[in-house]
Coordinates of C-alpha atoms in Angstrom, one line a residue:
X19 CA 41.6 53.8 37.6
X20 CA 42.1 50.2 38.5
X21 CA 42.5 47.8 35.6
X22 CA 39.5 45.6 34.9
X23 CA 39.4 42.3 36.7
X24 CA 39.6 39.1 34.7
X25 CA 36.1 38.2 35.6
X26 CA 34.6 41.5 34.5
X27 CA 36.6 41.7 31.3
X28 CA 34.5 40.3 28.4
X29 CA 31.8 39.3 30.9
X30 CA 30.2 37.0 28.3
X31 CA 31.7 35.1 25.3
X32 CA 29.7 33.6 22.5
X33 CA 30.7 30.1 21.3
X34 CA 29.4 29.2 17.9
X35 CA 27.9 25.7 17.7
X36 CA 27.1 23.7 14.6
X37 CA 25.1 25.9 12.2
X38 CA 21.4 25.3 11.9
X39 CA 20.8 23.0 9.0
X40 CA 17.8 25.0 8.0
X41 CA 20.0 28.1 7.4
X42 CA 22.2 26.1 5.0
X43 CA 21.4 24.3 1.8
X44 CA 20.5 20.7 2.4
X45 CA 20.7 19.0 -1.0
X46 CA 19.2 15.7 0.0
X47 CA 15.4 16.0 0.4
X48 CA 14.4 12.6 1.6
X49 CA 10.7 13.2 1.9
X50 CA 10.5 14.0 -1.9
X51 CA 11.7 10.4 -2.6
X52 CA 8.8 9.1 -0.5
X53 CA 6.2 11.4 -2.0
X54 CA 7.5 10.7 -5.5
X55 CA 7.4 6.9 -5.1
X56 CA 3.8 7.0 -3.8
X57 CA 2.7 9.3 -6.5
X58 CA 4.4 7.4 -9.3
X59 CA 2.9 4.1 -8.3
X60 CA -0.5 5.7 -7.9
X61 CA -0.4 7.3 -11.4
X62 CA 0.7 4.1 -13.1
X63 CA -1.9 1.9 -11.4
X64 CA -4.7 4.3 -12.4
X65 CA -3.7 4.6 -16.1
X66 CA -2.2 1.1 -16.8
X67 CA -5.1 0.0 -19.1
X68 CA -4.4 2.9 -21.5
X69 CA -0.7 2.0 -21.5
X70 CA -1.6 -1.5 -22.4
X71 CA -3.5 -0.3 -25.5
X72 CA -0.6 2.0 -26.5
X73 CA 1.9 -0.9 -26.2
X74 CA -0.4 -3.2 -28.3
X75 CA -0.8 -0.6 -31.0
X76 CA 3.0 0.1 -31.2
X77 CA 3.8 -3.7 -31.3
X78 CA 1.4 -4.7 -34.1
X79 CA 3.9 -4.2 -37.0
X80 CA 6.4 -6.6 -35.4
X81 CA 3.9 -9.3 -34.3
X82 CA 1.6 -9.5 -37.3
X83 CA 3.1 -7.4 -40.1
X84 CA 2.6 -3.8 -41.0
X85 CA -0.7 -4.3 -42.8
X86 CA -4.2 -3.7 -41.5
X87 CA -3.1 -2.2 -38.2
X88 CA -5.8 -1.4 -35.7
X89 CA -6.8 1.9 -34.3
X90 CA -7.0 2.7 -30.6
X91 CA -10.8 2.0 -30.5
X92 CA -10.4 -1.2 -32.5
X93 CA -7.6 -2.4 -30.2
X94 CA -9.8 -1.7 -27.1
X95 CA -12.5 -3.8 -28.6
X96 CA -10.0 -6.6 -29.5
X97 CA -8.5 -6.7 -26.0
X98 CA -11.9 -6.8 -24.4
X99 CA -13.3 -9.5 -26.7
X100 CA -10.3 -11.8 -26.3
X101 CA -9.0 -11.1 -22.7
X102 CA -11.8 -9.1 -21.0
X103 CA -10.8 -6.8 -18.1
X104 CA -7.8 -8.9 -17.2
X105 CA -6.2 -8.1 -20.6
X106 CA -6.0 -4.4 -19.8
X107 CA -4.2 -5.1 -16.5
X108 CA -1.6 -7.5 -17.7
X109 CA 1.8 -6.4 -16.5
X110 CA 0.4 -4.0 -13.9
X111 CA 2.7 -5.4 -11.1
X112 CA 6.0 -4.7 -12.9
X113 CA 4.5 -1.4 -14.1
X114 CA 3.8 -0.2 -10.6
X115 CA 7.2 -1.4 -9.3
X116 CA 9.0 0.4 -12.0
X117 CA 7.0 3.6 -11.6
X118 CA 7.5 3.5 -7.8
X119 CA 11.3 3.5 -8.3
X120 CA 11.2 6.1 -11.0
X121 CA 8.8 8.4 -9.2
X122 CA 11.0 8.2 -6.0
X123 CA 14.2 9.1 -7.8
X124 CA 12.6 11.5 -10.2
X125 CA 11.0 13.8 -7.6
X126 CA 13.7 13.2 -4.9
X127 CA 16.6 14.0 -7.2
X128 CA 14.7 16.9 -8.9
X129 CA 14.4 18.8 -5.6
X130 CA 17.9 17.8 -4.4
X131 CA 19.6 18.5 -7.7
X132 CA 17.7 21.8 -8.1
X133 CA 19.0 23.0 -4.7
X134 CA 22.5 21.9 -5.5
X135 CA 22.6 23.5 -9.0
X136 CA 21.0 26.8 -7.8
X137 CA 23.5 26.9 -4.9
X138 CA 26.7 25.8 -6.7
X139 CA 26.0 26.9 -10.3
X140 CA 23.6 29.9 -10.2
X141 CA 24.1 30.5 -13.9
X142 CA 22.3 27.2 -14.6
X143 CA 19.3 28.1 -12.4
X144 CA 15.8 28.3 -13.7
X145 CA 14.7 26.1 -16.6
X146 CA 18.1 24.6 -17.1
X147 CA 18.2 23.5 -13.5
X148 CA 14.8 21.9 -13.9
X149 CA 15.7 20.1 -17.1
X150 CA 19.0 18.7 -15.7
X151 CA 17.4 17.7 -12.4
X152 CA 14.6 15.8 -14.2
X153 CA 17.0 14.1 -16.5
X154 CA 19.3 13.0 -13.7
X155 CA 16.4 11.7 -11.6
X156 CA 15.0 9.6 -14.4
X157 CA 18.4 8.2 -15.4
X158 CA 18.9 6.9 -11.9
X159 CA 15.5 5.4 -11.8
X160 CA 16.1 3.6 -15.1
X161 CA 18.2 0.9 -13.4
X162 CA 15.0 -0.5 -11.9
X163 CA 12.5 0.9 -14.3
X164 CA 13.9 -0.7 -17.6
X165 CA 13.8 -4.3 -16.5
X166 CA 10.3 -3.7 -15.1
X167 CA 9.3 -2.0 -18.4
X168 CA 10.6 -5.0 -20.5
X169 CA 8.6 -7.4 -18.3
X170 CA 5.5 -5.2 -18.3
X171 CA 5.4 -4.7 -22.1
X172 CA 5.9 -8.3 -22.9
X173 CA 3.1 -9.3 -20.5
X174 CA 0.9 -6.6 -22.0
X175 CA 1.5 -7.8 -25.6
X176 CA 0.8 -11.4 -24.5
X177 CA -2.5 -10.9 -22.9
X178 CA -4.1 -14.0 -21.5
X179 CA -2.5 -17.4 -22.1
X180 CA -5.3 -18.4 -24.5
X181 CA -4.8 -15.4 -26.6
X182 CA -1.0 -15.6 -26.7
X183 CA -1.1 -19.3 -27.6
X184 CA -3.4 -18.5 -30.6
X185 CA -1.1 -15.7 -31.8
X186 CA 2.0 -18.0 -31.6
X187 CA 0.3 -20.8 -33.4
X188 CA -1.2 -18.5 -36.1
X189 CA 2.1 -16.8 -36.8
X190 CA 4.3 -19.8 -36.4
X191 CA 4.5 -20.5 -40.1
X192 CA 6.2 -17.2 -40.6
X193 CA 9.0 -17.8 -38.1
X194 CA 12.5 -18.4 -39.4
X195 CA 14.6 -21.2 -37.9
X196 CA 16.6 -20.1 -34.9
X197 CA 14.5 -17.0 -34.3
X198 CA 14.6 -16.0 -30.6
X199 CA 11.1 -16.1 -29.2
X200 CA 9.8 -16.3 -25.6
X201 CA 7.1 -18.3 -23.8
X202 CA 4.1 -17.2 -21.9
X203 CA 4.8 -15.3 -18.6
X204 CA 2.5 -16.2 -15.7
X205 CA 3.7 -13.4 -13.5
X206 CA 6.3 -10.7 -12.9
X207 CA 8.9 -12.8 -11.1
X208 CA 8.5 -15.8 -13.4
X209 CA 9.0 -13.5 -16.3
X210 CA 12.1 -11.9 -14.8
X211 CA 13.6 -15.3 -14.1
X212 CA 12.7 -16.6 -17.5
X213 CA 14.3 -13.7 -19.3
X214 CA 17.4 -13.8 -17.1
X215 CA 17.8 -17.6 -17.8
X216 CA 17.3 -17.3 -21.5
X217 CA 19.0 -14.0 -22.3
X218 CA 20.9 -13.0 -19.1
X219 CA 21.0 -9.3 -17.9
X220 CA 21.1 -8.2 -21.6
X221 CA 17.5 -9.5 -22.0
X222 CA 16.2 -7.5 -19.0
X223 CA 18.0 -4.4 -20.2
X224 CA 16.9 -4.7 -23.8
X225 CA 16.4 -1.3 -25.2
X226 CA 18.1 0.4 -22.2
X227 CA 19.8 3.1 -24.2
X228 CA 16.6 3.6 -26.2
X229 CA 14.7 4.0 -23.0
X230 CA 17.2 6.6 -21.8
X231 CA 17.0 8.3 -25.2
X232 CA 13.3 8.6 -24.7
X233 CA 13.0 9.2 -21.0
X234 CA 15.8 11.7 -20.4
X235 CA 14.4 14.3 -22.7
X236 CA 10.9 13.4 -21.6
X237 CA 11.7 13.8 -17.9
X238 CA 13.6 16.9 -18.5
X239 CA 10.9 18.5 -20.6
X240 CA 8.1 17.5 -18.3
X241 CA 9.6 19.2 -15.2
X242 CA 10.7 22.2 -17.2
X243 CA 7.2 22.6 -18.7
X244 CA 5.6 22.1 -15.3
X245 CA 7.8 24.8 -13.6
X246 CA 7.3 27.1 -16.6
X247 CA 3.5 26.7 -16.4
X248 CA 3.6 27.4 -12.7
X249 CA 5.6 30.6 -13.3
X250 CA 3.2 31.6 -16.0
X251 CA 0.2 31.0 -13.7
X252 CA 1.8 33.1 -11.0
X253 CA 2.7 35.9 -13.5
X254 CA -0.9 35.9 -14.8
X255 CA -2.3 36.0 -11.2
X256 CA -0.1 39.0 -10.4
X257 CA -0.9 40.8 -13.6
X258 CA -4.7 40.3 -13.7
X259 CA -5.4 40.1 -10.0
X260 CA -2.7 42.2 -8.4
X261 CA -4.6 43.2 -5.3
X262 CA -6.3 39.8 -4.8
X263 CA -5.5 37.1 -2.3
X264 CA -6.5 34.5 -4.9
X265 CA -4.4 31.5 -4.6
X266 CA -4.8 28.3 -6.6
X267 CA -4.9 25.1 -4.5
X268 CA -1.6 23.3 -4.9
X269 CA -3.2 19.9 -5.6
X270 CA -5.5 21.4 -8.3
X271 CA -2.5 23.3 -9.7
X272 CA -0.6 20.0 -9.9
X273 CA -3.5 18.3 -11.5
X274 CA -4.0 20.9 -14.3
X275 CA -0.4 21.9 -15.0
X276 CA 1.0 18.4 -14.5
X277 CA -1.4 17.1 -17.1
X278 CA -0.4 19.8 -19.6
X279 CA 3.3 19.2 -19.0
X280 CA 3.0 15.5 -19.3
X281 CA 0.9 15.5 -22.5
X282 CA 3.1 18.0 -24.3
X283 CA 6.3 16.1 -23.4
X284 CA 4.7 12.8 -24.3
X285 CA 3.8 13.9 -27.8
X286 CA 7.2 15.4 -28.6
X287 CA 9.0 12.1 -27.5
X288 CA 6.6 9.6 -29.2
X289 CA 9.1 8.6 -31.9
X290 CA 11.6 7.6 -29.2
X291 CA 8.9 5.7 -27.5
X292 CA 8.0 3.7 -30.6
X293 CA 11.6 2.7 -31.1
X294 CA 12.1 1.7 -27.5
X295 CA 8.9 -0.4 -27.5
X296 CA 9.7 -2.3 -30.6
X297 CA 13.3 -3.1 -29.4
X298 CA 12.0 -4.4 -26.1
X299 CA 9.1 -6.4 -27.5
X300 CA 10.7 -7.7 -30.7
X301 CA 8.6 -9.7 -33.1
X302 CA 8.6 -12.9 -35.2
X303 CA 8.2 -11.3 -38.6
X304 CA 10.1 -8.0 -38.2
X305 CA 13.1 -7.8 -35.9
X306 CA 15.7 -5.0 -35.2
X307 CA 19.4 -5.3 -34.6
X308 CA 19.6 -2.0 -32.8
X309 CA 18.4 1.6 -32.5
X310 CA 19.6 2.8 -35.9
X311 CA 18.2 -0.3 -37.6
X312 CA 14.8 0.3 -36.0
X313 CA 14.7 3.9 -37.1
X314 CA 15.7 2.9 -40.7
X315 CA 13.1 0.1 -41.0
X316 CA 10.3 2.0 -39.4
X317 CA 10.9 5.1 -41.5
X318 CA 11.3 3.0 -44.7
X319 CA 8.1 0.9 -44.2
X320 CA 5.8 3.2 -42.3
X321 CA 7.1 6.7 -42.7
X322 CA 6.4 9.6 -40.3
X323 CA 3.1 8.0 -39.3
X324 CA 4.9 5.0 -38.1
X325 CA 7.3 7.1 -36.0
X326 CA 4.3 8.7 -34.3
X327 CA 2.2 5.5 -34.0
X328 CA 0.5 5.2 -30.7
X329 CA 0.8 9.0 -30.0
X330 CA -2.9 9.4 -29.2
X331 CA -3.0 6.7 -26.5
X332 CA 0.4 7.8 -25.3
X333 CA -0.9 11.3 -24.8
X334 CA -4.2 10.0 -23.5
X335 CA -2.1 8.1 -20.9
X336 CA 0.4 10.7 -19.9
X337 CA -2.1 13.6 -19.5
X338 CA -4.1 12.0 -16.7
X339 CA -1.1 10.0 -15.4
X340 CA 1.1 13.1 -15.0
X341 CA -1.8 15.1 -13.7
X342 CA -2.5 12.4 -11.0
X343 CA 1.2 12.1 -10.2
X344 CA 1.8 15.8 -9.7
X345 CA -1.5 16.2 -7.9
X346 CA -0.5 13.4 -5.5
X347 CA 3.0 14.9 -4.9
X348 CA 1.6 18.4 -4.3
X349 CA -1.1 17.0 -1.9
X350 CA 1.5 15.0 0.1
X351 CA 3.8 18.0 0.3
X352 CA 0.9 20.3 1.5
X353 CA -0.4 17.8 4.0
X354 CA 2.8 16.4 5.5
X355 CA 5.8 18.7 4.9
X356 CA 4.6 21.5 7.2
X357 CA 3.6 18.9 9.8
X358 CA 7.0 17.2 9.7
X359 CA 8.7 20.6 9.9
X360 CA 6.6 21.6 13.0
X361 CA 7.5 18.3 14.7
X362 CA 11.2 19.0 14.5
X363 CA 12.9 20.1 17.7
X364 CA 14.5 23.5 17.5
X365 CA 18.2 23.3 17.0
X366 CA 20.8 25.2 19.0
X367 CA 22.7 27.6 16.8
X368 CA 24.8 29.4 19.4
X369 CA 25.7 29.1 23.1
X370 CA 26.3 32.2 25.2
X371 CA 28.4 31.6 28.4
X372 CA 28.2 34.3 31.1
X373 CA 31.4 33.9 33.1
X374 CA 30.1 36.1 35.9
X375 CA 27.3 34.0 37.1
X376 CA 28.1 30.8 35.1
X377 CA 24.7 30.7 33.3
X378 CA 24.1 29.3 29.9
X379 CA 21.9 30.9 27.4
X380 CA 20.7 29.0 24.3
X381 CA 19.7 30.8 21.2
X382 CA 17.7 28.6 18.8

């Protein structure tokens, strides 16, 4: 038998090209940054008036003393009487800017980090992966969010120029010589420049560590609760409707479960929010030198009630804000992710070269 000719031996040879990205873990999910930014700005814009009430309530003790503090309803009446509708939307520009940055990094890093953790450290998958991803995402967003939060809260406390002028003149007699106060802010950029000029970067990042102390556990808890609620919903569906094709709409699921996750996380982290707010706003009668000093003074003068002051408006804000944010993210994912994937050109994963007739065969 004649030996096989070179052309007939191994008539075809497969050459492996670059692997298809869809078959390997891609840790950077760019579209989640976009969806998260849009959803974060949307949620903040819708719920800003309630956030204004929460900030005003938490700031009463350091602006006018700890006596005769107003309830949420009384504060709403006060803001409306003195500043009308404009008072509720003071600081909305820096609020939306900060939420856009935080939403983008929060959801973008959550999905990217979850994939990386579950691929590289399987033992940390599940709730730990969700918590860590949420904490990392919020930490990165804090570099933009904190300066915006400082500006937003000071503008919220000030209200209109007429109201702030009356507050300063009324409380001026209580001010000690050399006390660091600030003037009225006409807008976001003017406020930022004014704070930078008077206090430098330290002023814009006032309460930075307190913000992280509040937001890292909050962000981690919220995404953990959200994913846990989704798992519980799926478990309940399979248990009670095993043979049914019943499927909850993703946007509605995001609305309901996101609201529950946000409200529960917000309540548990209210004391951290009180400390952060007072450090960032600072007052003319009561001032704090740092985080531990704030905890000591609040606990000594106001007790547990002071630590949870503003919890009702905080929860009232976070339930709908989180619900709207998660609903928006789920809606954007449902509407555009599949469409973007379908518009992708198929990638070549291998090339088969037939030496006999010199034809190429692509396998996608």
